[in-house]
Amino acid sequence: WNLMEQCPELTVHVRSTVPEWMFEHPLYLVKQSSAALDVGIVQDDSLQMELGPTLDACENLHSRIPSLIEQELTFITKHDISLIIGDVPPLCFEIAARAGVPSVAITNFSWSGIYRGFLHDVPEFLPLVEEMENFYRKTTLALTLPYSCDVEIYPAQERIPFITRSSALDRREARERFGIPNLATVVLLSFGGHGLKRLRLDRLMQQKEFFFIGTDDTLRNEPNLLILPNAQRTYVDLIRAADVIVSKPGYGIVADVIRHQIPLLYTDRGDFAEYPYLVKALEDCATADFIPQADLISANLRPYLNRVLTKEKHWPAIVTDGASVASEKVLRLLQ
């Protein structure tokens, strides 16, 4: 939205499989269409990566690269696309190069770097990684976020500050919006679109000194547990309502806790290359503490929550205007 605020005459097309509401805005129109150009990680839940199915999905996608390139080149020509921004499917930078238009990566990692971390367990990833690296080398400019990892593959880089969301509500207003008791100690269980079905909610409800909130497909409203469906549109307001967040370190949640100064109780993500960099970001920029996965899944949260909530607050001044900075750099390249 910063990009369109700075240059309202732009026409922006989004090629993605994310829900359409993510690009709805009262003032600006984004033209959306469905396209899948990368795989990411196949997961059973937010904490469990499935490397075999991920490899299968990647091999299937790479086998279709010629037809995908032809499809996207047709789209670029039809809509007179002048610049491509990727976050960060490797193939989009190959497509931009073949179309003869500049490309911008906005990222804190590369998928080739993530998959390289799996080679000791699944060496079959190697030819896919090498092809991804070849695509990434064709990026015109990478705008790299703080605490980035494995971004050396991008040939030209400029650093930008954190890109964050911001709630327009104060804590009382946010709690009122969702029907959360104003005086409760509110714990947000944040596990993204994959969820965490293994978490023992029955044991959470025994820890009555806390009020737990989370999101899922079905509403659940217990004395100290509120599960909200369809809350992703207003998720940043749920963050504002919380006293502490329980999650894994992903870029989005790390940026959110830094922006809103909400303590984070985090668990590990397995052998994922991004993880140690985001833990360092939390150590440097936030109030945070660690909980082992076994204790999280078994809902043994009480001692860890008490520890992070009584921990000395650590909120240094952090610049979070990365969206505005990125927009200026993109417009300069476009012009």
mmCIF file of C-alpha atoms in Angstrom:
data_model
loop_
_atom_site.group_PDB
_atom_site.id
_atom_site.type_symbol
_atom_site.label_atom_id
_atom_site.label_comp_id
_atom_site.label_asym_id
_atom_site.label_seq_id
_atom_site.Cartn_x
_atom_site.Cartn_y
_atom_site.Cartn_z
ATOM 1 C CA TRP A 1 0.000 0.000 0.000
ATOM 2 C CA ASN A 2 2.937 2.348 0.562
ATOM 3 C CA LEU A 3 3.838 1.886 -3.086
ATOM 4 C CA MET A 4 0.389 2.949 -4.265
ATOM 5 C CA GLU A 5 0.232 5.812 -1.779
ATOM 6 C CA GLN A 6 3.464 7.185 -3.229
ATOM 7 C CA CYS A 7 2.392 6.588 -6.826
ATOM 8 C CA PRO A 8 -1.414 6.260 -7.129
ATOM 9 C CA GLU A 9 -1.327 6.033 -10.922
ATOM 10 C CA LEU A 10 0.371 2.626 -10.784
ATOM 11 C CA THR A 11 -1.527 -0.463 -11.865
ATOM 12 C CA VAL A 12 -0.553 -3.371 -9.596
ATOM 13 C CA HIS A 13 -1.184 -7.006 -10.469
ATOM 14 C CA VAL A 14 -0.818 -9.711 -7.811
ATOM 15 C CA ARG A 15 -0.091 -13.247 -8.981
ATOM 16 C CA SER A 16 -0.557 -15.498 -5.952
ATOM 17 C CA THR A 17 -2.680 -18.191 -4.331
ATOM 18 C CA VAL A 18 -3.245 -16.259 -1.080
ATOM 19 C CA PRO A 19 -6.832 -15.258 -0.165
ATOM 20 C CA GLU A 20 -8.119 -12.286 -2.114
ATOM 21 C CA TRP A 21 -8.998 -10.324 1.036
ATOM 22 C CA MET A 22 -5.281 -9.879 1.745
ATOM 23 C CA PHE A 23 -5.143 -7.303 -1.052
ATOM 24 C CA GLU A 24 -8.435 -5.527 -0.430
ATOM 25 C CA HIS A 25 -8.134 -1.818 0.363
ATOM 26 C CA PRO A 26 -10.752 0.928 0.671
ATOM 27 C CA LEU A 27 -8.760 3.357 -1.495
ATOM 28 C CA TYR A 28 -6.600 1.320 -3.868
ATOM 29 C CA LEU A 29 -7.465 -1.390 -6.361
ATOM 30 C CA VAL A 30 -5.131 -4.324 -6.868
ATOM 31 C CA LYS A 31 -5.802 -6.686 -9.755
ATOM 32 C CA GLN A 32 -5.517 -10.253 -8.495
ATOM 33 C CA SER A 33 -5.136 -13.524 -10.343
ATOM 34 C CA SER A 34 -4.099 -16.993 -9.260
ATOM 35 C CA ALA A 35 -0.649 -18.420 -9.973
ATOM 36 C CA ALA A 36 1.646 -20.754 -8.017
ATOM 37 C CA LEU A 37 5.350 -20.353 -8.784
ATOM 38 C CA ASP A 38 6.927 -21.969 -5.731
ATOM 39 C CA VAL A 39 6.274 -24.617 -3.105
ATOM 40 C CA GLY A 40 7.668 -23.390 0.198
ATOM 41 C CA ILE A 41 7.518 -26.167 2.787
ATOM 42 C CA VAL A 42 4.872 -28.887 2.972
ATOM 43 C CA GLN A 43 3.785 -29.063 6.617
ATOM 44 C CA ASP A 44 1.428 -31.156 8.744
ATOM 45 C CA ASP A 45 1.287 -28.305 11.223
ATOM 46 C CA SER A 46 3.182 -25.135 12.028
ATOM 47 C CA LEU A 47 6.037 -27.015 13.723
ATOM 48 C CA GLN A 48 6.336 -30.155 11.600
ATOM 49 C CA MET A 49 8.052 -29.998 8.193
ATOM 50 C CA GLU A 50 7.547 -32.849 5.713
ATOM 51 C CA LEU A 51 10.714 -33.000 3.619
ATOM 52 C CA GLY A 52 9.726 -35.948 1.406
ATOM 53 C CA PRO A 53 6.461 -34.352 0.229
ATOM 54 C CA THR A 54 8.267 -31.010 -0.113
ATOM 55 C CA LEU A 55 10.829 -32.610 -2.439
ATOM 56 C CA ASP A 56 8.049 -34.266 -4.470
ATOM 57 C CA ALA A 57 6.191 -30.959 -4.809
ATOM 58 C CA CYS A 58 9.374 -29.114 -5.854
ATOM 59 C CA GLU A 59 10.260 -31.739 -8.455
ATOM 60 C CA ASN A 60 6.744 -31.535 -9.849
ATOM 61 C CA LEU A 61 6.905 -27.744 -10.102
ATOM 62 C CA HIS A 62 10.357 -27.780 -11.738
ATOM 63 C CA SER A 63 9.162 -30.305 -14.300
ATOM 64 C CA ARG A 64 6.561 -27.713 -15.363
ATOM 65 C CA ILE A 65 8.937 -24.753 -15.589
ATOM 66 C CA PRO A 66 8.827 -24.373 -19.402
ATOM 67 C CA SER A 67 5.021 -24.155 -19.432
ATOM 68 C CA LEU A 68 4.982 -21.876 -16.373
ATOM 69 C CA ILE A 69 7.433 -19.486 -18.036
ATOM 70 C CA GLU A 70 5.350 -19.419 -21.212
ATOM 71 C CA GLN A 71 2.196 -18.773 -19.166
ATOM 72 C CA GLU A 72 3.748 -15.872 -17.234
ATOM 73 C CA LEU A 73 5.398 -14.291 -20.290
ATOM 74 C CA THR A 74 1.991 -14.222 -21.944
ATOM 75 C CA PHE A 75 0.558 -12.503 -18.859
ATOM 76 C CA ILE A 76 3.389 -9.941 -18.796
ATOM 77 C CA THR A 77 2.908 -9.067 -22.451
ATOM 78 C CA LYS A 78 -0.878 -8.883 -22.189
ATOM 79 C CA HIS A 79 -0.816 -6.506 -19.205
ATOM 80 C CA ASP A 80 2.260 -4.488 -20.220
ATOM 81 C CA ILE A 81 4.137 -5.265 -16.998
ATOM 82 C CA SER A 82 7.116 -2.949 -16.391
ATOM 83 C CA LEU A 83 8.597 -4.435 -13.189
ATOM 84 C CA ILE A 84 8.236 -7.627 -11.144
ATOM 85 C CA ILE A 85 8.492 -7.848 -7.340
ATOM 86 C CA GLY A 86 8.971 -11.280 -5.778
ATOM 87 C CA ASP A 87 8.776 -12.599 -2.205
ATOM 88 C CA VAL A 88 10.662 -14.719 -3.224
ATOM 89 C CA PRO A 89 9.751 -17.511 -5.671
ATOM 90 C CA PRO A 90 12.978 -18.211 -7.599
ATOM 91 C CA LEU A 91 11.193 -18.674 -10.900
ATOM 92 C CA CYS A 92 9.784 -15.142 -10.983
ATOM 93 C CA PHE A 93 13.289 -13.718 -11.462
ATOM 94 C CA GLU A 94 13.963 -16.025 -14.400
ATOM 95 C CA ILE A 95 10.647 -14.950 -15.889
ATOM 96 C CA ALA A 96 11.496 -11.251 -15.439
ATOM 97 C CA ALA A 97 14.878 -11.752 -17.103
ATOM 98 C CA ARG A 98 13.301 -13.479 -20.101
ATOM 99 C CA ALA A 99 10.677 -10.732 -20.348
ATOM 100 C CA GLY A 100 13.371 -8.051 -20.262
ATOM 101 C CA VAL A 101 11.900 -6.221 -17.246
ATOM 102 C CA PRO A 102 13.634 -5.402 -13.941
ATOM 103 C CA SER A 103 12.911 -7.543 -10.889
ATOM 104 C CA VAL A 104 13.039 -6.806 -7.159
ATOM 105 C CA ALA A 105 13.276 -9.324 -4.337
ATOM 106 C CA ILE A 106 12.036 -8.152 -0.928
ATOM 107 C CA THR A 107 13.234 -10.766 1.499
ATOM 108 C CA ASN A 108 15.191 -11.980 4.497
ATOM 109 C CA PHE A 109 16.211 -15.310 2.897
ATOM 110 C CA SER A 110 16.372 -17.360 -0.291
ATOM 111 C CA TRP A 111 14.552 -20.642 -0.821
ATOM 112 C CA SER A 112 17.703 -22.143 -2.271
ATOM 113 C CA GLY A 113 19.411 -21.392 1.047
ATOM 114 C CA ILE A 114 16.556 -22.956 3.014
ATOM 115 C CA TYR A 115 16.607 -26.120 0.897
ATOM 116 C CA ARG A 116 20.411 -26.336 1.099
ATOM 117 C CA GLY A 117 19.959 -26.849 4.817
ATOM 118 C CA PHE A 118 18.102 -30.098 4.062
ATOM 119 C CA LEU A 119 20.775 -31.643 1.818
ATOM 120 C CA HIS A 120 22.350 -33.764 4.553
ATOM 121 C CA ASP A 121 18.977 -35.521 5.036
ATOM 122 C CA VAL A 122 17.609 -35.287 1.486
ATOM 123 C CA PRO A 123 20.493 -34.901 -1.018
ATOM 124 C CA GLU A 124 17.982 -35.133 -3.894
ATOM 125 C CA PHE A 125 17.281 -31.426 -3.324
ATOM 126 C CA LEU A 126 20.676 -30.509 -4.854
ATOM 127 C CA PRO A 127 19.719 -30.166 -8.565
ATOM 128 C CA LEU A 128 16.649 -28.150 -7.574
ATOM 129 C CA VAL A 129 18.753 -25.882 -5.370
ATOM 130 C CA GLU A 130 21.246 -25.300 -8.177
ATOM 131 C CA GLU A 131 18.466 -24.360 -10.605
ATOM 132 C CA MET A 132 16.944 -21.977 -8.025
ATOM 133 C CA GLU A 133 20.327 -20.331 -7.516
ATOM 134 C CA ASN A 134 20.636 -19.779 -11.242
ATOM 135 C CA PHE A 135 17.258 -18.034 -11.206
ATOM 136 C CA TYR A 136 18.109 -15.863 -8.182
ATOM 137 C CA ARG A 137 21.322 -14.650 -9.857
ATOM 138 C CA LYS A 138 19.127 -12.873 -12.423
ATOM 139 C CA THR A 139 17.459 -10.628 -9.818
ATOM 140 C CA THR A 140 17.942 -6.942 -10.628
ATOM 141 C CA LEU A 141 17.837 -5.791 -6.987
ATOM 142 C CA ALA A 142 17.309 -7.492 -3.629
ATOM 143 C CA LEU A 143 15.965 -5.336 -0.797
ATOM 144 C CA THR A 144 17.177 -7.284 2.216
ATOM 145 C CA LEU A 145 15.566 -7.017 5.640
ATOM 146 C CA PRO A 146 17.388 -6.950 8.992
ATOM 147 C CA TYR A 147 18.790 -10.300 10.175
ATOM 148 C CA SER A 148 18.668 -11.814 6.690
ATOM 149 C CA CYS A 149 20.195 -15.213 5.961
ATOM 150 C CA ASP A 150 21.483 -16.831 2.772
ATOM 151 C CA VAL A 151 20.982 -13.739 0.617
ATOM 152 C CA GLU A 152 24.475 -13.706 -0.907
ATOM 153 C CA ILE A 153 23.025 -15.317 -4.030
ATOM 154 C CA TYR A 154 21.381 -12.013 -5.046
ATOM 155 C CA PRO A 155 23.863 -10.072 -7.205
ATOM 156 C CA ALA A 156 22.803 -6.553 -6.113
ATOM 157 C CA GLN A 157 21.505 -5.776 -2.632
ATOM 158 C CA GLU A 158 20.318 -2.801 -0.635
ATOM 159 C CA ARG A 159 19.361 -3.069 3.009
ATOM 160 C CA ILE A 160 16.029 -1.787 4.275
ATOM 161 C CA PRO A 161 14.518 -1.541 7.787
ATOM 162 C CA PHE A 162 11.932 -3.945 9.189
ATOM 163 C CA ILE A 163 8.632 -4.096 7.311
ATOM 164 C CA THR A 164 5.857 -4.359 9.891
ATOM 165 C CA ARG A 165 2.119 -4.119 10.303
ATOM 166 C CA SER A 166 0.576 -1.736 12.822
ATOM 167 C CA SER A 167 -2.726 -1.890 14.680
ATOM 168 C CA ALA A 168 -4.715 1.344 14.776
ATOM 169 C CA LEU A 169 -6.287 0.276 18.096
ATOM 170 C CA ASP A 170 -5.004 0.571 21.642
ATOM 171 C CA ARG A 171 -5.059 -2.501 23.887
ATOM 172 C CA ARG A 172 -8.439 -1.749 25.462
ATOM 173 C CA GLU A 173 -10.063 -1.164 22.072
ATOM 174 C CA ALA A 174 -8.558 -4.356 20.656
ATOM 175 C CA ARG A 175 -9.861 -6.442 23.562
ATOM 176 C CA GLU A 176 -13.284 -4.878 23.281
ATOM 177 C CA ARG A 177 -13.378 -5.704 19.572
ATOM 178 C CA PHE A 178 -12.913 -9.435 20.205
ATOM 179 C CA GLY A 179 -14.812 -9.720 23.493
ATOM 180 C CA ILE A 180 -11.663 -10.331 25.550
ATOM 181 C CA PRO A 181 -11.779 -9.435 29.282
ATOM 182 C CA ASN A 182 -9.958 -6.143 29.710
ATOM 183 C CA LEU A 183 -8.132 -7.102 32.934
ATOM 184 C CA ALA A 184 -7.063 -10.605 31.861
ATOM 185 C CA THR A 185 -3.479 -11.692 31.204
ATOM 186 C CA VAL A 186 -3.965 -12.478 27.503
ATOM 187 C CA VAL A 187 -1.862 -15.107 25.706
ATOM 188 C CA LEU A 188 -2.068 -15.203 21.892
ATOM 189 C CA LEU A 189 -1.342 -18.642 20.412
ATOM 190 C CA SER A 190 0.061 -17.740 16.986
ATOM 191 C CA PHE A 191 0.735 -20.642 14.629
ATOM 192 C CA GLY A 192 -0.207 -19.285 11.217
ATOM 193 C CA GLY A 193 -2.257 -20.989 8.572
ATOM 194 C CA HIS A 194 -0.984 -24.482 9.463
ATOM 195 C CA GLY A 195 -2.121 -24.317 13.087
ATOM 196 C CA LEU A 196 -1.008 -26.646 15.887
ATOM 197 C CA LYS A 197 -3.646 -29.344 16.348
ATOM 198 C CA ARG A 198 -1.398 -31.271 18.744
ATOM 199 C CA LEU A 199 -1.552 -28.537 21.395
ATOM 200 C CA ARG A 200 -3.434 -29.781 24.491
ATOM 201 C CA LEU A 201 -6.144 -27.151 24.821
ATOM 202 C CA ASP A 202 -7.755 -29.037 27.727
ATOM 203 C CA ARG A 203 -4.586 -28.541 29.755
ATOM 204 C CA LEU A 204 -4.363 -24.893 28.747
ATOM 205 C CA MET A 205 -7.801 -24.280 30.207
ATOM 206 C CA GLN A 206 -6.576 -25.551 33.578
ATOM 207 C CA GLN A 207 -4.171 -22.583 33.739
ATOM 208 C CA LYS A 208 -6.916 -20.188 34.759
ATOM 209 C CA GLU A 209 -4.663 -17.242 35.554
ATOM 210 C CA PHE A 210 -4.270 -16.768 31.779
ATOM 211 C CA PHE A 211 -6.780 -16.037 29.020
ATOM 212 C CA PHE A 212 -5.766 -17.834 25.815
ATOM 213 C CA ILE A 213 -6.788 -16.673 22.340
ATOM 214 C CA GLY A 214 -6.112 -18.248 18.970
ATOM 215 C CA THR A 215 -7.545 -18.775 15.489
ATOM 216 C CA ASP A 216 -9.010 -21.837 13.784
ATOM 217 C CA ASP A 217 -11.899 -22.797 11.519
ATOM 218 C CA THR A 218 -14.447 -23.175 14.327
ATOM 219 C CA LEU A 219 -15.465 -20.784 17.101
ATOM 220 C CA ARG A 220 -14.730 -21.966 20.628
ATOM 221 C CA ASN A 221 -15.586 -19.784 23.614
ATOM 222 C CA GLU A 222 -14.578 -21.138 27.028
ATOM 223 C CA PRO A 223 -14.069 -19.259 30.319
ATOM 224 C CA ASN A 224 -10.359 -18.702 29.578
ATOM 225 C CA LEU A 225 -10.031 -19.827 25.948
ATOM 226 C CA LEU A 226 -11.302 -18.039 22.848
ATOM 227 C CA ILE A 227 -10.720 -19.581 19.422
ATOM 228 C CA LEU A 228 -11.803 -17.222 16.622
ATOM 229 C CA PRO A 229 -12.587 -18.218 13.038
ATOM 230 C CA ASN A 230 -11.982 -15.777 10.193
ATOM 231 C CA ALA A 231 -9.773 -13.551 12.353
ATOM 232 C CA GLN A 232 -6.814 -13.412 9.978
ATOM 233 C CA ARG A 233 -8.118 -10.212 8.375
ATOM 234 C CA THR A 234 -7.765 -8.394 11.705
ATOM 235 C CA TYR A 235 -4.866 -10.411 13.115
ATOM 236 C CA VAL A 236 -2.750 -7.376 13.899
ATOM 237 C CA ASP A 237 -5.493 -6.262 16.313
ATOM 238 C CA LEU A 238 -5.278 -9.640 18.072
ATOM 239 C CA ILE A 239 -1.575 -8.949 18.511
ATOM 240 C CA ARG A 240 -2.383 -5.579 20.030
ATOM 241 C CA ALA A 241 -4.798 -7.283 22.478
ATOM 242 C CA ALA A 242 -2.155 -9.677 23.836
ATOM 243 C CA ASP A 243 0.130 -9.452 26.851
ATOM 244 C CA VAL A 244 2.358 -12.203 25.445
ATOM 245 C CA ILE A 245 2.507 -14.240 22.231
ATOM 246 C CA VAL A 246 3.414 -17.929 21.897
ATOM 247 C CA SER A 247 4.745 -18.860 18.461
ATOM 248 C CA LYS A 248 7.679 -20.033 16.388
ATOM 249 C CA PRO A 249 10.102 -17.397 15.040
ATOM 250 C CA GLY A 250 8.952 -16.402 11.580
ATOM 251 C CA TYR A 251 9.705 -13.040 10.022
ATOM 252 C CA GLY A 252 6.113 -11.794 10.294
ATOM 253 C CA ILE A 253 5.589 -12.510 13.979
ATOM 254 C CA VAL A 254 9.078 -11.271 14.917
ATOM 255 C CA ALA A 255 8.436 -7.978 13.121
ATOM 256 C CA ASP A 256 5.003 -7.725 14.750
ATOM 257 C CA VAL A 257 6.270 -8.170 18.311
ATOM 258 C CA ILE A 258 9.046 -5.619 17.731
ATOM 259 C CA ARG A 259 6.555 -3.101 16.319
ATOM 260 C CA HIS A 260 3.941 -3.567 19.080
ATOM 261 C CA GLN A 261 6.381 -4.388 21.911
ATOM 262 C CA ILE A 262 4.585 -7.596 22.931
ATOM 263 C CA PRO A 263 6.813 -10.238 24.624
ATOM 264 C CA LEU A 264 7.256 -13.477 22.680
ATOM 265 C CA LEU A 265 7.572 -17.016 24.009
ATOM 266 C CA TYR A 266 9.056 -18.937 21.088
ATOM 267 C CA THR A 267 9.858 -22.536 20.286
ATOM 268 C CA ASP A 268 12.270 -24.053 17.771
ATOM 269 C CA ARG A 269 11.477 -24.834 14.107
ATOM 270 C CA GLY A 270 13.698 -27.816 13.494
ATOM 271 C CA ASP A 271 16.496 -27.637 10.920
ATOM 272 C CA PHE A 272 15.389 -24.395 9.268
ATOM 273 C CA ALA A 273 18.137 -21.999 8.154
ATOM 274 C CA GLU A 274 16.190 -18.821 8.990
ATOM 275 C CA TYR A 275 15.657 -19.776 12.649
ATOM 276 C CA PRO A 276 18.958 -18.696 14.308
ATOM 277 C CA TYR A 277 18.878 -15.310 12.575
ATOM 278 C CA LEU A 278 15.391 -14.556 13.860
ATOM 279 C CA VAL A 279 16.342 -15.716 17.363
ATOM 280 C CA LYS A 280 19.216 -13.222 17.210
ATOM 281 C CA ALA A 281 16.743 -10.526 16.168
ATOM 282 C CA LEU A 282 14.628 -11.351 19.219
ATOM 283 C CA GLU A 283 17.666 -11.256 21.507
ATOM 284 C CA ASP A 284 18.712 -7.865 20.149
ATOM 285 C CA CYS A 285 15.368 -6.158 19.593
ATOM 286 C CA ALA A 286 12.673 -7.679 21.816
ATOM 287 C CA THR A 287 11.647 -9.195 25.123
ATOM 288 C CA ALA A 288 11.514 -12.932 24.451
ATOM 289 C CA ASP A 289 12.181 -16.352 25.936
ATOM 290 C CA PHE A 290 12.338 -19.976 24.784
ATOM 291 C CA ILE A 291 10.006 -22.934 25.407
ATOM 292 C CA PRO A 292 10.906 -26.467 24.234
ATOM 293 C CA GLN A 293 8.475 -27.977 21.746
ATOM 294 C CA ALA A 294 7.586 -30.844 24.071
ATOM 295 C CA ASP A 295 6.481 -28.452 26.815
ATOM 296 C CA LEU A 296 4.559 -26.309 24.330
ATOM 297 C CA ILE A 297 2.656 -29.207 22.770
ATOM 298 C CA SER A 298 1.842 -30.700 26.183
ATOM 299 C CA ALA A 299 0.597 -27.236 27.274
ATOM 300 C CA ASN A 300 3.131 -26.912 30.079
ATOM 301 C CA LEU A 301 3.132 -23.158 29.540
ATOM 302 C CA ARG A 302 2.699 -21.739 33.041
ATOM 303 C CA PRO A 303 6.364 -21.571 34.162
ATOM 304 C CA TYR A 304 7.544 -20.219 30.816
ATOM 305 C CA LEU A 305 4.792 -17.600 30.614
ATOM 306 C CA ASN A 306 5.535 -16.431 34.151
ATOM 307 C CA ARG A 307 9.226 -16.164 33.291
ATOM 308 C CA VAL A 308 8.805 -14.118 30.112
ATOM 309 C CA LEU A 309 6.157 -11.868 31.675
ATOM 310 C CA THR A 310 8.423 -11.021 34.626
ATOM 311 C CA LYS A 311 11.570 -10.724 32.521
ATOM 312 C CA GLU A 312 13.229 -7.318 32.423
ATOM 313 C CA LYS A 313 11.744 -5.449 29.486
ATOM 314 C CA HIS A 314 14.045 -4.999 26.492
ATOM 315 C CA TRP A 315 12.625 -2.761 23.765
ATOM 316 C CA PRO A 316 15.367 -0.716 22.085
ATOM 317 C CA ALA A 317 14.361 1.849 19.478
ATOM 318 C CA ILE A 318 14.045 -0.022 16.171
ATOM 319 C CA VAL A 319 13.302 1.543 12.785
ATOM 320 C CA THR A 320 10.213 -0.097 11.250
ATOM 321 C CA ASP A 321 9.533 2.001 8.153
ATOM 322 C CA GLY A 322 10.835 -0.612 5.719
ATOM 323 C CA ALA A 323 7.666 -0.566 3.614
ATOM 324 C CA SER A 324 8.085 3.128 2.858
ATOM 325 C CA VAL A 325 11.805 2.763 2.152
ATOM 326 C CA ALA A 326 11.204 -0.229 -0.124
ATOM 327 C CA SER A 327 8.522 1.662 -2.031
ATOM 328 C CA GLU A 328 10.879 4.566 -2.698
ATOM 329 C CA LYS A 329 13.559 2.220 -4.010
ATOM 330 C CA VAL A 330 11.106 0.341 -6.234
ATOM 331 C CA LEU A 331 9.762 3.585 -7.715
ATOM 332 C CA ARG A 332 13.281 4.839 -8.365
ATOM 333 C CA LEU A 333 14.069 1.642 -10.269
ATOM 334 C CA LEU A 334 10.773 1.811 -12.149
ATOM 335 C CA GLN A 335 11.411 5.396 -13.225
#
